[in-house]
Tab-separated table of C-alpha atoms in Angstrom:
chain	number	residue	atom	x	y	z
A	26	UNK	CA	0.000	0.000	0.000
A	27	UNK	CA	1.118	3.579	-0.635
A	28	UNK	CA	1.480	5.781	2.429
A	29	UNK	CA	2.833	9.333	2.471
A	30	UNK	CA	4.724	8.824	-0.789
A	31	UNK	CA	6.307	5.537	0.254
A	32	UNK	CA	5.400	1.844	0.044
A	33	UNK	CA	4.205	-0.158	3.042
A	34	UNK	CA	4.877	-3.906	3.143
A	35	UNK	CA	3.392	-6.324	5.659
A	36	UNK	CA	3.065	-10.056	6.256
A	37	UNK	CA	5.125	-12.736	8.027
A	38	UNK	CA	8.670	-11.693	7.017
A	39	UNK	CA	11.495	-10.780	9.404
A	40	UNK	CA	13.908	-9.166	6.905
A	41	UNK	CA	13.525	-6.898	3.857
A	42	UNK	CA	16.509	-6.562	1.499
A	43	UNK	CA	18.664	-7.999	4.256
A	44	UNK	CA	17.472	-5.458	6.834
A	45	UNK	CA	15.725	-6.737	9.980
A	46	UNK	CA	12.041	-5.790	9.855
A	47	UNK	CA	9.455	-7.820	11.744
A	48	UNK	CA	6.266	-8.189	9.656
A	49	UNK	CA	6.067	-4.528	8.586
A	50	UNK	CA	8.379	-2.198	6.700
A	51	UNK	CA	8.361	1.003	4.693
A	52	UNK	CA	10.405	1.323	1.512
A	53	UNK	CA	10.955	4.098	-0.990
A	54	UNK	CA	9.894	3.925	-4.639
A	55	UNK	CA	13.415	2.641	-5.361
A	56	UNK	CA	12.931	-0.117	-2.740
A	57	UNK	CA	15.307	1.314	-0.135
A	58	UNK	CA	14.252	0.298	3.397
A	59	UNK	CA	13.314	3.308	5.540
A	60	UNK	CA	15.638	3.285	8.542
A	61	UNK	CA	13.314	5.532	10.565
A	62	UNK	CA	10.285	3.222	10.386
A	63	UNK	CA	10.438	-0.012	12.382
A	64	UNK	CA	7.227	-0.889	14.307
A	65	UNK	CA	8.342	-4.544	14.759
A	66	UNK	CA	5.157	-6.593	15.198
A	67	UNK	CA	5.238	-9.751	17.313
A	68	UNK	CA	3.379	-11.892	14.735
A	69	UNK	CA	1.831	-11.785	11.272
A	70	UNK	CA	0.164	-8.577	10.105
A	71	UNK	CA	-2.752	-9.393	7.832
A	72	UNK	CA	-4.005	-5.918	6.948
A	73	UNK	CA	-3.097	-2.256	6.961
A	74	UNK	CA	-5.460	0.613	6.213
A	75	UNK	CA	-3.849	4.005	5.471
A	76	UNK	CA	-6.361	6.566	6.757
A	77	UNK	CA	-4.477	9.723	5.770
A	78	UNK	CA	-0.998	10.905	4.887
A	79	UNK	CA	0.058	10.452	8.515
A	80	UNK	CA	-2.100	7.732	10.110
A	81	UNK	CA	-2.387	3.994	9.447
A	82	UNK	CA	-4.360	1.286	11.208
A	83	UNK	CA	-2.608	-2.055	11.570
A	84	UNK	CA	-4.439	-5.268	12.390
A	85	UNK	CA	-4.609	-9.004	12.750
A	86	UNK	CA	-3.343	-11.155	15.602
A	87	UNK	CA	-0.209	-9.572	17.033
A	88	UNK	CA	0.179	-8.939	20.769
A	89	UNK	CA	2.895	-6.280	20.629
A	90	UNK	CA	4.130	-3.609	18.218
A	91	UNK	CA	6.952	-1.140	18.811
A	92	UNK	CA	7.712	-3.604	21.640
A	93	UNK	CA	4.613	-2.234	23.417
A	94	UNK	CA	1.832	-4.610	24.444
A	95	UNK	CA	-1.069	-4.279	21.966
A	96	UNK	CA	-3.940	-6.551	20.996
A	97	UNK	CA	-4.842	-7.047	17.342
A	98	UNK	CA	-5.353	-3.417	16.300
A	99	UNK	CA	-3.201	-0.317	16.610
A	100	UNK	CA	-3.058	3.253	15.299
A	101	UNK	CA	0.284	4.531	14.060
A	102	UNK	CA	1.503	7.906	12.766
A	103	UNK	CA	4.814	9.385	11.660
A	104	UNK	CA	5.390	10.192	15.325
A	105	UNK	CA	4.963	6.552	16.378
A	106	UNK	CA	2.342	4.367	18.021
A	107	UNK	CA	-0.690	6.069	19.546
A	108	UNK	CA	-0.594	4.600	23.053
A	109	UNK	CA	-3.670	6.529	24.228
A	110	UNK	CA	-6.274	5.556	21.654
A	111	UNK	CA	-5.295	2.104	20.429
A	112	UNK	CA	-8.283	-0.222	20.477
A	113	UNK	CA	-7.912	-3.319	22.658
A	114	UNK	CA	-9.561	-6.362	21.060
A	115	UNK	CA	-9.829	-9.909	22.412
A	116	UNK	CA	-9.653	-11.527	18.976
A	117	UNK	CA	-8.420	-11.216	15.415
A	118	UNK	CA	-9.157	-8.242	13.145
A	119	UNK	CA	-9.952	-9.459	9.622
A	120	UNK	CA	-10.868	-6.301	7.697
A	121	UNK	CA	-11.198	-2.533	8.061
A	122	UNK	CA	-13.223	0.060	6.144
A	123	UNK	CA	-13.346	3.822	6.624
A	124	UNK	CA	-16.586	5.776	6.379
A	125	UNK	CA	-16.791	9.208	4.731
A	126	UNK	CA	-16.984	10.837	8.190
A	127	UNK	CA	-13.650	9.250	9.212
A	128	UNK	CA	-15.138	6.593	11.478
A	129	UNK	CA	-13.681	3.113	11.094
A	130	UNK	CA	-15.588	-0.169	10.759
A	131	UNK	CA	-13.617	-3.185	12.013
A	132	UNK	CA	-14.651	-6.823	11.609
A	133	UNK	CA	-13.190	-10.170	12.614
A	134	UNK	CA	-13.457	-12.766	15.361
A	135	UNK	CA	-13.359	-10.529	18.451
A	136	UNK	CA	-16.183	-10.308	20.999
A	137	UNK	CA	-14.817	-7.424	23.087
A	138	UNK	CA	-13.531	-3.946	22.141
A	139	UNK	CA	-12.124	-1.901	24.996
A	140	UNK	CA	-13.577	-4.674	27.227
A	141	UNK	CA	-17.087	-3.825	25.956
A	142	UNK	CA	-19.112	-6.568	24.219
A	143	UNK	CA	-19.020	-6.155	20.445
A	144	UNK	CA	-19.556	-9.377	18.520
A	145	UNK	CA	-17.354	-9.528	15.411
A	146	UNK	CA	-18.116	-5.978	14.205
A	147	UNK	CA	-17.630	-2.567	15.763
A	148	UNK	CA	-17.159	1.059	14.812
A	149	UNK	CA	-14.344	3.239	16.121
A	150	UNK	CA	-14.058	6.985	16.227
A	151	UNK	CA	-11.147	8.395	14.200
A	152	UNK	CA	-9.107	8.469	17.430
A	153	UNK	CA	-9.682	4.763	18.143
A	154	UNK	CA	-12.377	5.088	20.792
A	155	UNK	CA	-15.396	2.789	20.497
A	156	UNK	CA	-18.537	4.270	18.949
A	157	UNK	CA	-21.057	3.006	21.497
A	158	UNK	CA	-24.042	3.826	19.229
A	159	UNK	CA	-23.069	1.099	16.710
A	160	UNK	CA	-23.676	-2.570	17.602
A	161	UNK	CA	-24.901	-4.896	14.804
A	162	UNK	CA	-24.041	-8.081	16.807
A	163	UNK	CA	-23.074	-10.960	14.507
A	164	UNK	CA	-23.265	-14.538	15.826
A	165	UNK	CA	-20.275	-15.702	13.777
A	166	UNK	CA	-17.054	-14.435	12.258
A	167	UNK	CA	-16.895	-11.635	9.678
A	168	UNK	CA	-14.054	-11.681	7.157
A	169	UNK	CA	-14.874	-8.784	4.839
A	170	UNK	CA	-16.496	-5.357	5.041
A	171	UNK	CA	-17.191	-2.873	2.255
A	172	UNK	CA	-18.949	0.500	2.337
A	173	UNK	CA	-21.254	1.473	-0.526
A	174	UNK	CA	-21.396	4.970	-2.016
A	175	UNK	CA	-24.662	5.551	-0.118
A	176	UNK	CA	-22.978	4.695	3.191
A	177	UNK	CA	-24.535	1.262	3.636
A	178	UNK	CA	-22.215	-1.465	4.912
A	179	UNK	CA	-21.787	-4.924	3.359
A	180	UNK	CA	-20.356	-7.769	5.439
A	181	UNK	CA	-19.667	-11.456	4.822
A	182	UNK	CA	-18.200	-14.728	6.098
A	183	UNK	CA	-19.695	-17.382	8.406
A	184	UNK	CA	-22.365	-15.644	10.530
A	185	UNK	CA	-26.007	-16.726	10.310
A	186	UNK	CA	-27.686	-13.958	12.316
A	187	UNK	CA	-27.224	-10.201	12.674
A	188	UNK	CA	-28.883	-8.650	15.690
A	189	UNK	CA	-30.805	-11.883	16.187
A	190	UNK	CA	-32.244	-11.784	12.648
A	191	UNK	CA	-31.428	-14.578	10.192
A	192	UNK	CA	-28.794	-13.575	7.624
A	193	UNK	CA	-26.760	-16.359	6.062
A	194	UNK	CA	-23.120	-15.342	5.521
A	195	UNK	CA	-23.870	-12.006	3.822
A	196	UNK	CA	-25.756	-8.961	5.041
A	197	UNK	CA	-26.093	-5.243	4.514
A	198	UNK	CA	-26.316	-2.700	7.314
A	199	UNK	CA	-27.568	0.842	7.291
A	200	UNK	CA	-24.931	3.451	8.107
A	201	UNK	CA	-26.072	3.488	11.759
A	202	UNK	CA	-25.452	-0.272	12.110
A	203	UNK	CA	-29.077	-1.409	11.918
A	204	UNK	CA	-29.894	-4.260	9.561
A	205	UNK	CA	-31.024	-3.399	6.032
A	206	UNK	CA	-34.111	-5.617	6.021
A	207	UNK	CA	-34.593	-5.335	2.256
A	208	UNK	CA	-31.300	-7.126	1.477
A	209	UNK	CA	-31.077	-10.885	2.077
A	210	UNK	CA	-29.227	-12.940	-0.591
A	211	UNK	CA	-28.650	-15.874	1.839
A	212	UNK	CA	-25.518	-17.756	0.755
A	213	UNK	CA	-25.422	-21.516	1.337
A	214	UNK	CA	-21.838	-21.412	2.653
A	215	UNK	CA	-18.990	-19.057	3.482
A	216	UNK	CA	-18.660	-15.674	1.764
A	217	UNK	CA	-14.964	-14.821	1.534
A	218	UNK	CA	-15.011	-11.424	-0.096
A	219	UNK	CA	-17.249	-8.719	-1.523
A	220	UNK	CA	-16.382	-6.067	-4.107
A	221	UNK	CA	-18.456	-3.177	-5.430
A	222	UNK	CA	-18.829	-2.424	-9.121
A	223	UNK	CA	-19.114	1.151	-10.404
A	224	UNK	CA	-22.734	0.469	-11.457
A	225	UNK	CA	-23.679	-0.436	-7.870
A	226	UNK	CA	-23.801	-4.203	-8.417
A	227	UNK	CA	-22.041	-6.404	-5.895
A	228	UNK	CA	-19.510	-9.162	-6.647
A	229	UNK	CA	-19.493	-11.964	-4.082
A	230	UNK	CA	-17.255	-15.013	-3.868
A	231	UNK	CA	-16.699	-17.828	-1.415
A	232	UNK	CA	-17.557	-21.499	-0.822
A	233	UNK	CA	-21.316	-21.333	-1.508
A	234	UNK	CA	-23.207	-23.139	-4.281
A	235	UNK	CA	-26.469	-21.196	-3.994
A	236	UNK	CA	-27.051	-17.502	-3.323
A	237	UNK	CA	-30.127	-15.300	-3.656
A	238	UNK	CA	-32.111	-18.450	-4.451
A	239	UNK	CA	-30.037	-19.279	-7.553
A	240	UNK	CA	-27.408	-21.901	-8.271
A	241	UNK	CA	-24.017	-20.160	-8.353
A	242	UNK	CA	-20.749	-21.982	-7.700
A	243	UNK	CA	-18.568	-19.754	-5.555
A	244	UNK	CA	-18.840	-16.491	-7.562
């Protein structure tokens, strides 16, 4: 990903071009490792979401970054880790999406955010604090989240209810986190990812063989 004119790399590596870098590094356009950027995550980083020229959100299943104890999600700027507003999660972060107002939707396998119950999906303020007004409550894991142009939120993976209402592996939420009751494709098995087309149609792929009442093998 591009961030502030440079390239961010992340994954499971421990060196980049022979330079020690644990799971995250920043390199120039000529692939020179940035000696001033070394967060050093304790385990694999699965996703990074650049929010602006100076802030990124880093997530998956690490327990420390910058050698500071952190759980699964952290905010980072050019000045270093934000130790005040980093969200504390009790499980893996799988995906992140940013709303037009700067709030951040996070999804995954967690059931607590800042020690408050939030089942697999939550919304954070731009500073990392939990938005307590948003609580869709999924009964199973969420792997992907996408935000439509109208602000509605698409989610998918293994859940079968949202807020106690039946939704099989794919659902759409209103921007306030309530269920969009007019959208119910109902996939027969796991939805791995969702992408939005420019015409507003939705691409869905996963392990299912039926979706929206039609036979469709995995896409």
